[in-house]
């Protein structure tokens, strides 16, 4: 074995930390990983939607949420703003969240797709390409539970779930966390029956959150 020391490995000079240096916390590491991920999403051109968008749409909410709402894809308003659920569906979602008493420090919202699909038609191939971003977001956010909004989000996160109208309003368990399906807030705007269903299931979500 050559050189100084007994391990045979080259000695790496130690950086002396002064007492006043900030110690990097797990929290600042998570924040940095989140910022890197957001930059990757904004630069992504892995599918054709990437070159058609105005903005990629990453997330809205706290980085330490109890609950993450998962929608399908940005619409026109979200594509313009670069923020999820800021249009008509977003107003309905925000009203529901206020109604069940979630504080801003409790929740966040994101989509399966980060870029707007043409004519707002959900694009399954793009969702497959985009999926690693969603998985990395959820691994960093570490929520206790997910609320899926609509059929595509439910199918993506719980492929064994029954159709959304059967599943909505009843909590499920998927891996380490609970999942609470809702119909999509845009569907709730379509008919009186669906509005009532939305309100009924949102109230059930509120009770579930209080019980948990
Ligand atoms: N619908 C969605 O699924 N997501 C949005 O961000 C807006 C509308």
Short mmCIF file of N, CA, C and O in Angstrom, two decimals, residues 86-171:
data_model
loop_
_atom_site.label_atom_id
_atom_site.label_comp_id
_atom_site.label_asym_id
_atom_site.label_seq_id
_atom_site.Cartn_x
_atom_site.Cartn_y
_atom_site.Cartn_z
N UNK A 86 -56.22 27.21 -11.78
CA UNK A 86 -56.51 28.63 -11.56
C UNK A 86 -57.71 29.10 -12.39
O UNK A 86 -58.09 30.25 -12.33
N UNK A 87 -58.30 28.18 -13.20
CA UNK A 87 -59.46 28.56 -14.01
C UNK A 87 -60.75 28.22 -13.26
O UNK A 87 -60.79 28.23 -12.03
N UNK A 88 -61.79 27.90 -14.05
CA UNK A 88 -63.12 27.64 -13.45
C UNK A 88 -63.11 26.43 -12.52
O UNK A 88 -63.66 26.47 -11.42
N UNK A 89 -62.44 25.34 -12.98
CA UNK A 89 -62.36 24.15 -12.13
C UNK A 89 -61.60 24.46 -10.85
O UNK A 89 -61.91 23.94 -9.77
N UNK A 90 -60.59 25.31 -10.98
CA UNK A 90 -59.76 25.67 -9.83
C UNK A 90 -60.58 26.44 -8.80
O UNK A 90 -60.42 26.22 -7.59
N UNK A 91 -61.46 27.32 -9.29
CA UNK A 91 -62.29 28.08 -8.34
C UNK A 91 -63.21 27.12 -7.58
O UNK A 91 -63.43 27.25 -6.38
N UNK A 92 -63.74 26.13 -8.31
CA UNK A 92 -64.61 25.15 -7.65
C UNK A 92 -63.82 24.31 -6.63
O UNK A 92 -64.27 24.05 -5.52
N UNK A 93 -62.60 23.95 -7.03
CA UNK A 93 -61.76 23.16 -6.11
C UNK A 93 -61.41 23.99 -4.87
O UNK A 93 -61.52 23.52 -3.73
N UNK A 94 -61.01 25.25 -5.07
CA UNK A 94 -60.64 26.10 -3.92
C UNK A 94 -61.83 26.29 -2.97
O UNK A 94 -61.65 26.29 -1.75
N UNK A 95 -63.03 26.43 -3.55
CA UNK A 95 -64.22 26.60 -2.70
C UNK A 95 -64.45 25.33 -1.87
O UNK A 95 -64.78 25.41 -0.68
N UNK A 96 -64.23 24.17 -2.50
CA UNK A 96 -64.43 22.90 -1.77
C UNK A 96 -63.40 22.78 -0.64
O UNK A 96 -63.73 22.36 0.47
N UNK A 97 -62.18 23.17 -0.93
CA UNK A 97 -61.11 23.06 0.08
C UNK A 97 -61.40 24.00 1.26
O UNK A 97 -61.22 23.64 2.42
N UNK A 98 -61.90 25.19 0.93
CA UNK A 98 -62.26 26.13 2.01
C UNK A 98 -63.42 25.56 2.83
O UNK A 98 -63.44 25.64 4.06
N UNK A 99 -64.37 24.95 2.11
CA UNK A 99 -65.57 24.42 2.80
C UNK A 99 -65.21 23.33 3.80
O UNK A 99 -65.84 23.21 4.86
N UNK A 100 -64.20 22.51 3.49
CA UNK A 100 -63.86 21.45 4.46
C UNK A 100 -62.80 21.92 5.45
O UNK A 100 -62.32 21.15 6.28
N UNK A 101 -62.40 23.19 5.35
CA UNK A 101 -61.56 23.77 6.39
C UNK A 101 -60.08 23.44 6.31
O UNK A 101 -59.38 23.53 7.32
N UNK A 102 -59.59 23.05 5.13
CA UNK A 102 -58.14 22.83 5.02
C UNK A 102 -57.43 24.17 4.98
O UNK A 102 -57.84 25.08 4.24
N UNK A 103 -56.34 24.30 5.75
CA UNK A 103 -55.55 25.54 5.75
C UNK A 103 -54.51 25.47 4.63
O UNK A 103 -54.14 24.38 4.18
N UNK A 104 -54.00 26.63 4.18
CA UNK A 104 -52.97 26.62 3.13
C UNK A 104 -51.75 25.76 3.51
O UNK A 104 -51.09 25.21 2.64
N UNK A 105 -51.49 25.63 4.80
CA UNK A 105 -50.33 24.82 5.21
C UNK A 105 -50.62 23.32 5.15
O UNK A 105 -49.75 22.51 5.50
N UNK A 106 -51.85 22.94 4.75
CA UNK A 106 -52.23 21.51 4.76
C UNK A 106 -52.15 20.85 3.39
O UNK A 106 -52.15 19.63 3.31
N UNK A 107 -52.20 21.62 2.32
CA UNK A 107 -52.47 20.96 1.05
C UNK A 107 -51.70 21.55 -0.13
O UNK A 107 -51.15 22.65 -0.04
N UNK A 108 -51.70 20.77 -1.23
CA UNK A 108 -51.14 21.24 -2.50
C UNK A 108 -51.90 20.57 -3.64
O UNK A 108 -52.68 19.64 -3.41
N UNK A 109 -51.68 21.07 -4.85
CA UNK A 109 -52.37 20.51 -6.01
C UNK A 109 -51.41 20.43 -7.20
O UNK A 109 -50.58 21.33 -7.41
N UNK A 110 -51.52 19.35 -7.94
CA UNK A 110 -50.69 19.16 -9.14
C UNK A 110 -51.49 18.33 -10.15
O UNK A 110 -52.62 17.92 -9.87
N UNK A 111 -50.90 18.06 -11.29
CA UNK A 111 -51.57 17.30 -12.34
C UNK A 111 -50.72 16.11 -12.78
O UNK A 111 -49.50 16.13 -12.64
N UNK A 112 -51.38 15.12 -13.40
CA UNK A 112 -50.64 14.02 -14.03
C UNK A 112 -49.76 14.56 -15.15
O UNK A 112 -48.59 14.21 -15.26
N UNK A 113 -50.34 15.40 -15.99
CA UNK A 113 -49.60 16.01 -17.10
C UNK A 113 -49.13 17.41 -16.72
O UNK A 113 -49.91 18.15 -16.12
N UNK A 114 -47.93 17.75 -17.08
CA UNK A 114 -47.41 19.07 -16.72
C UNK A 114 -47.64 20.10 -17.84
O UNK A 114 -47.41 21.29 -17.63
N UNK A 115 -48.04 19.63 -19.01
CA UNK A 115 -48.26 20.56 -20.13
C UNK A 115 -49.68 20.38 -20.68
O UNK A 115 -50.22 19.26 -20.66
N UNK A 116 -50.24 21.45 -21.19
CA UNK A 116 -51.62 21.40 -21.69
C UNK A 116 -51.71 20.56 -22.97
O UNK A 116 -50.99 20.82 -23.94
N UNK A 117 -52.62 19.58 -23.00
CA UNK A 117 -52.82 18.83 -24.26
C UNK A 117 -53.74 19.60 -25.20
O UNK A 117 -54.61 20.35 -24.73
N UNK A 118 -53.58 19.46 -26.53
CA UNK A 118 -54.44 20.17 -27.47
C UNK A 118 -55.91 19.84 -27.21
O UNK A 118 -56.24 18.70 -26.90
N UNK A 119 -56.76 20.84 -27.33
CA UNK A 119 -58.21 20.73 -27.08
C UNK A 119 -58.52 20.14 -25.70
O UNK A 119 -59.59 19.56 -25.50
N UNK A 120 -57.58 20.25 -24.78
CA UNK A 120 -57.75 19.73 -23.41
C UNK A 120 -58.09 18.24 -23.39
O UNK A 120 -58.73 17.76 -22.46
N UNK A 121 -57.70 17.51 -24.46
CA UNK A 121 -58.01 16.08 -24.48
C UNK A 121 -56.89 15.33 -23.76
O UNK A 121 -55.72 15.48 -24.15
N UNK A 122 -57.24 14.54 -22.74
CA UNK A 122 -56.22 13.87 -21.94
C UNK A 122 -55.40 12.93 -22.84
O UNK A 122 -55.96 12.19 -23.65
N UNK A 123 -54.07 12.99 -22.72
CA UNK A 123 -53.18 12.26 -23.62
C UNK A 123 -52.46 11.19 -22.81
O UNK A 123 -51.56 11.47 -22.02
N UNK A 124 -52.89 9.92 -23.00
CA UNK A 124 -52.35 8.82 -22.18
C UNK A 124 -50.87 8.57 -22.42
O UNK A 124 -50.13 8.23 -21.50
N UNK A 125 -50.44 8.72 -23.70
CA UNK A 125 -49.02 8.48 -23.99
C UNK A 125 -48.17 9.53 -23.29
O UNK A 125 -47.13 9.23 -22.69
N UNK A 126 -48.65 10.78 -23.33
CA UNK A 126 -47.90 11.85 -22.65
C UNK A 126 -47.89 11.61 -21.14
O UNK A 126 -46.90 11.86 -20.46
N UNK A 127 -49.00 11.10 -20.61
CA UNK A 127 -49.07 10.84 -19.17
C UNK A 127 -48.04 9.78 -18.77
O UNK A 127 -47.44 9.85 -17.70
N UNK A 128 -47.83 8.81 -19.65
CA UNK A 128 -46.83 7.77 -19.38
C UNK A 128 -45.43 8.38 -19.35
O UNK A 128 -44.64 8.12 -18.45
N UNK A 129 -45.16 9.25 -20.31
CA UNK A 129 -43.84 9.90 -20.38
C UNK A 129 -43.62 10.81 -19.16
O UNK A 129 -42.53 10.94 -18.64
N UNK A 130 -44.69 11.45 -18.74
CA UNK A 130 -44.63 12.44 -17.65
C UNK A 130 -44.61 11.78 -16.27
O UNK A 130 -44.30 12.44 -15.28
N UNK A 131 -44.97 10.51 -16.18
CA UNK A 131 -45.19 9.84 -14.89
C UNK A 131 -44.00 9.96 -13.92
O UNK A 131 -44.19 10.18 -12.72
N UNK A 132 -42.75 9.82 -14.40
CA UNK A 132 -41.64 9.93 -13.44
C UNK A 132 -41.62 11.27 -12.71
O UNK A 132 -41.22 11.33 -11.55
N UNK A 133 -42.09 12.33 -13.36
CA UNK A 133 -42.14 13.63 -12.67
C UNK A 133 -43.13 13.57 -11.51
O UNK A 133 -42.85 14.05 -10.41
N UNK A 134 -44.29 12.99 -11.76
CA UNK A 134 -45.30 12.87 -10.70
C UNK A 134 -44.76 12.05 -9.53
O UNK A 134 -44.89 12.44 -8.36
N UNK A 135 -44.13 10.92 -9.85
CA UNK A 135 -43.62 10.05 -8.78
C UNK A 135 -42.55 10.78 -7.96
O UNK A 135 -42.51 10.66 -6.73
N UNK A 136 -41.70 11.54 -8.64
CA UNK A 136 -40.66 12.29 -7.91
C UNK A 136 -41.28 13.40 -7.07
O UNK A 136 -40.85 13.68 -5.95
N UNK A 137 -42.30 14.06 -7.60
CA UNK A 137 -42.98 15.10 -6.81
C UNK A 137 -43.57 14.51 -5.53
O UNK A 137 -43.38 15.06 -4.44
N UNK A 138 -44.25 13.36 -5.68
CA UNK A 138 -44.90 12.77 -4.49
C UNK A 138 -43.86 12.25 -3.50
O UNK A 138 -44.06 12.35 -2.28
N UNK A 139 -42.73 11.76 -4.00
CA UNK A 139 -41.68 11.28 -3.10
C UNK A 139 -41.09 12.45 -2.30
O UNK A 139 -40.71 12.28 -1.14
N UNK A 140 -41.02 13.63 -2.89
CA UNK A 140 -40.47 14.78 -2.17
C UNK A 140 -41.52 15.42 -1.25
O UNK A 140 -41.20 15.88 -0.15
N UNK A 141 -42.78 15.43 -1.69
CA UNK A 141 -43.82 16.09 -0.89
C UNK A 141 -44.26 15.23 0.30
O UNK A 141 -44.65 15.77 1.33
N UNK A 142 -44.19 13.91 0.13
CA UNK A 142 -44.54 12.95 1.20
C UNK A 142 -45.86 13.26 1.91
O UNK A 142 -45.90 13.40 3.15
N UNK A 143 -46.97 13.40 1.15
CA UNK A 143 -48.25 13.66 1.82
C UNK A 143 -48.76 12.39 2.53
O UNK A 143 -48.36 11.28 2.19
N UNK A 144 -49.66 12.58 3.50
CA UNK A 144 -50.31 11.42 4.13
C UNK A 144 -51.27 10.76 3.16
O UNK A 144 -51.51 9.56 3.24
N UNK A 145 -51.89 11.58 2.31
CA UNK A 145 -52.89 11.02 1.42
C UNK A 145 -53.06 11.85 0.16
O UNK A 145 -52.59 12.98 0.06
N UNK A 146 -53.74 11.21 -0.82
CA UNK A 146 -53.98 11.86 -2.12
C UNK A 146 -55.48 11.94 -2.36
O UNK A 146 -56.22 11.01 -1.99
N UNK A 147 -55.91 13.03 -2.99
CA UNK A 147 -57.29 13.12 -3.45
C UNK A 147 -57.23 13.20 -4.97
O UNK A 147 -56.68 14.15 -5.53
N UNK A 148 -57.74 12.16 -5.64
CA UNK A 148 -57.71 12.17 -7.10
C UNK A 148 -58.95 12.90 -7.61
O UNK A 148 -60.05 12.76 -7.06
N UNK A 149 -58.74 13.68 -8.67
CA UNK A 149 -59.82 14.48 -9.26
C UNK A 149 -60.12 13.93 -10.65
O UNK A 149 -59.36 14.18 -11.59
N UNK A 150 -61.16 13.11 -10.77
CA UNK A 150 -61.55 12.57 -12.06
C UNK A 150 -61.00 11.18 -12.32
O UNK A 150 -60.17 10.65 -11.57
N UNK A 151 -61.48 10.64 -13.45
CA UNK A 151 -61.21 9.23 -13.78
C UNK A 151 -59.74 8.98 -14.11
O UNK A 151 -59.17 7.96 -13.70
N UNK A 152 -59.10 9.89 -14.86
CA UNK A 152 -57.72 9.61 -15.29
C UNK A 152 -56.77 9.57 -14.10
O UNK A 152 -55.88 8.71 -14.03
N UNK A 153 -56.94 10.51 -13.16
CA UNK A 153 -56.06 10.54 -12.00
C UNK A 153 -56.28 9.29 -11.14
O UNK A 153 -55.32 8.69 -10.64
N UNK A 154 -57.55 8.88 -11.00
CA UNK A 154 -57.82 7.67 -10.20
C UNK A 154 -57.17 6.46 -10.86
O UNK A 154 -56.51 5.66 -10.20
N UNK A 155 -57.36 6.32 -12.18
CA UNK A 155 -56.80 5.15 -12.89
C UNK A 155 -55.28 5.14 -12.79
O UNK A 155 -54.65 4.10 -12.62
N UNK A 156 -54.67 6.32 -12.90
CA UNK A 156 -53.20 6.38 -12.87
C UNK A 156 -52.66 5.99 -11.49
O UNK A 156 -51.62 5.34 -11.39
N UNK A 157 -53.36 6.39 -10.43
CA UNK A 157 -52.80 6.18 -9.10
C UNK A 157 -53.33 4.93 -8.41
O UNK A 157 -52.75 4.47 -7.43
N UNK A 158 -54.44 4.39 -8.93
CA UNK A 158 -54.97 3.14 -8.37
C UNK A 158 -55.63 2.36 -9.51
O UNK A 158 -56.85 2.37 -9.66
N UNK A 159 -54.80 1.68 -10.31
CA UNK A 159 -55.33 1.00 -11.50
C UNK A 159 -56.39 -0.05 -11.16
O UNK A 159 -57.18 -0.44 -12.02
N UNK A 160 -56.44 -0.51 -9.89
CA UNK A 160 -57.43 -1.54 -9.54
C UNK A 160 -58.75 -0.97 -9.07
O UNK A 160 -59.68 -1.70 -8.74
N UNK A 161 -58.84 0.36 -9.01
CA UNK A 161 -60.07 0.98 -8.50
C UNK A 161 -61.22 0.77 -9.48
O UNK A 161 -61.00 0.68 -10.70
N UNK A 162 -62.46 0.71 -8.99
CA UNK A 162 -63.62 0.67 -9.89
C UNK A 162 -63.79 2.01 -10.61
O UNK A 162 -63.08 2.97 -10.29
N UNK A 163 -64.72 2.10 -11.57
CA UNK A 163 -64.94 3.37 -12.28
C UNK A 163 -65.22 4.51 -11.30
O UNK A 163 -65.74 4.30 -10.20
N UNK A 164 -64.87 5.73 -11.73
CA UNK A 164 -64.84 6.86 -10.79
C UNK A 164 -66.18 7.11 -10.11
O UNK A 164 -66.22 7.46 -8.92
N UNK A 165 -67.30 6.91 -10.84
CA UNK A 165 -68.59 7.21 -10.21
C UNK A 165 -68.93 6.19 -9.11
O UNK A 165 -69.71 6.46 -8.21
N UNK A 166 -68.31 5.03 -9.21
CA UNK A 166 -68.49 4.03 -8.16
C UNK A 166 -67.54 4.31 -6.99
O UNK A 166 -67.88 4.14 -5.82
N UNK A 167 -66.31 4.75 -7.34
CA UNK A 167 -65.26 4.89 -6.32
C UNK A 167 -65.35 6.20 -5.54
O UNK A 167 -64.94 6.27 -4.37
N UNK A 168 -65.87 7.25 -6.18
CA UNK A 168 -65.80 8.59 -5.58
C UNK A 168 -66.51 8.65 -4.24
O UNK A 168 -67.58 8.06 -4.04
N UNK A 169 -65.85 9.35 -3.30
CA UNK A 169 -66.47 9.58 -2.00
C UNK A 169 -66.13 8.54 -0.95
O UNK A 169 -66.55 8.65 0.19
N UNK A 170 -65.35 7.52 -1.35
CA UNK A 170 -65.02 6.44 -0.41
C UNK A 170 -63.49 6.30 -0.35
O UNK A 170 -62.85 6.07 -1.38
N UNK A 171 -62.90 6.42 0.86
CA UNK A 171 -61.43 6.32 0.95
C UNK A 171 -60.92 4.93 0.63
O UNK A 171 -61.59 3.94 0.91
#
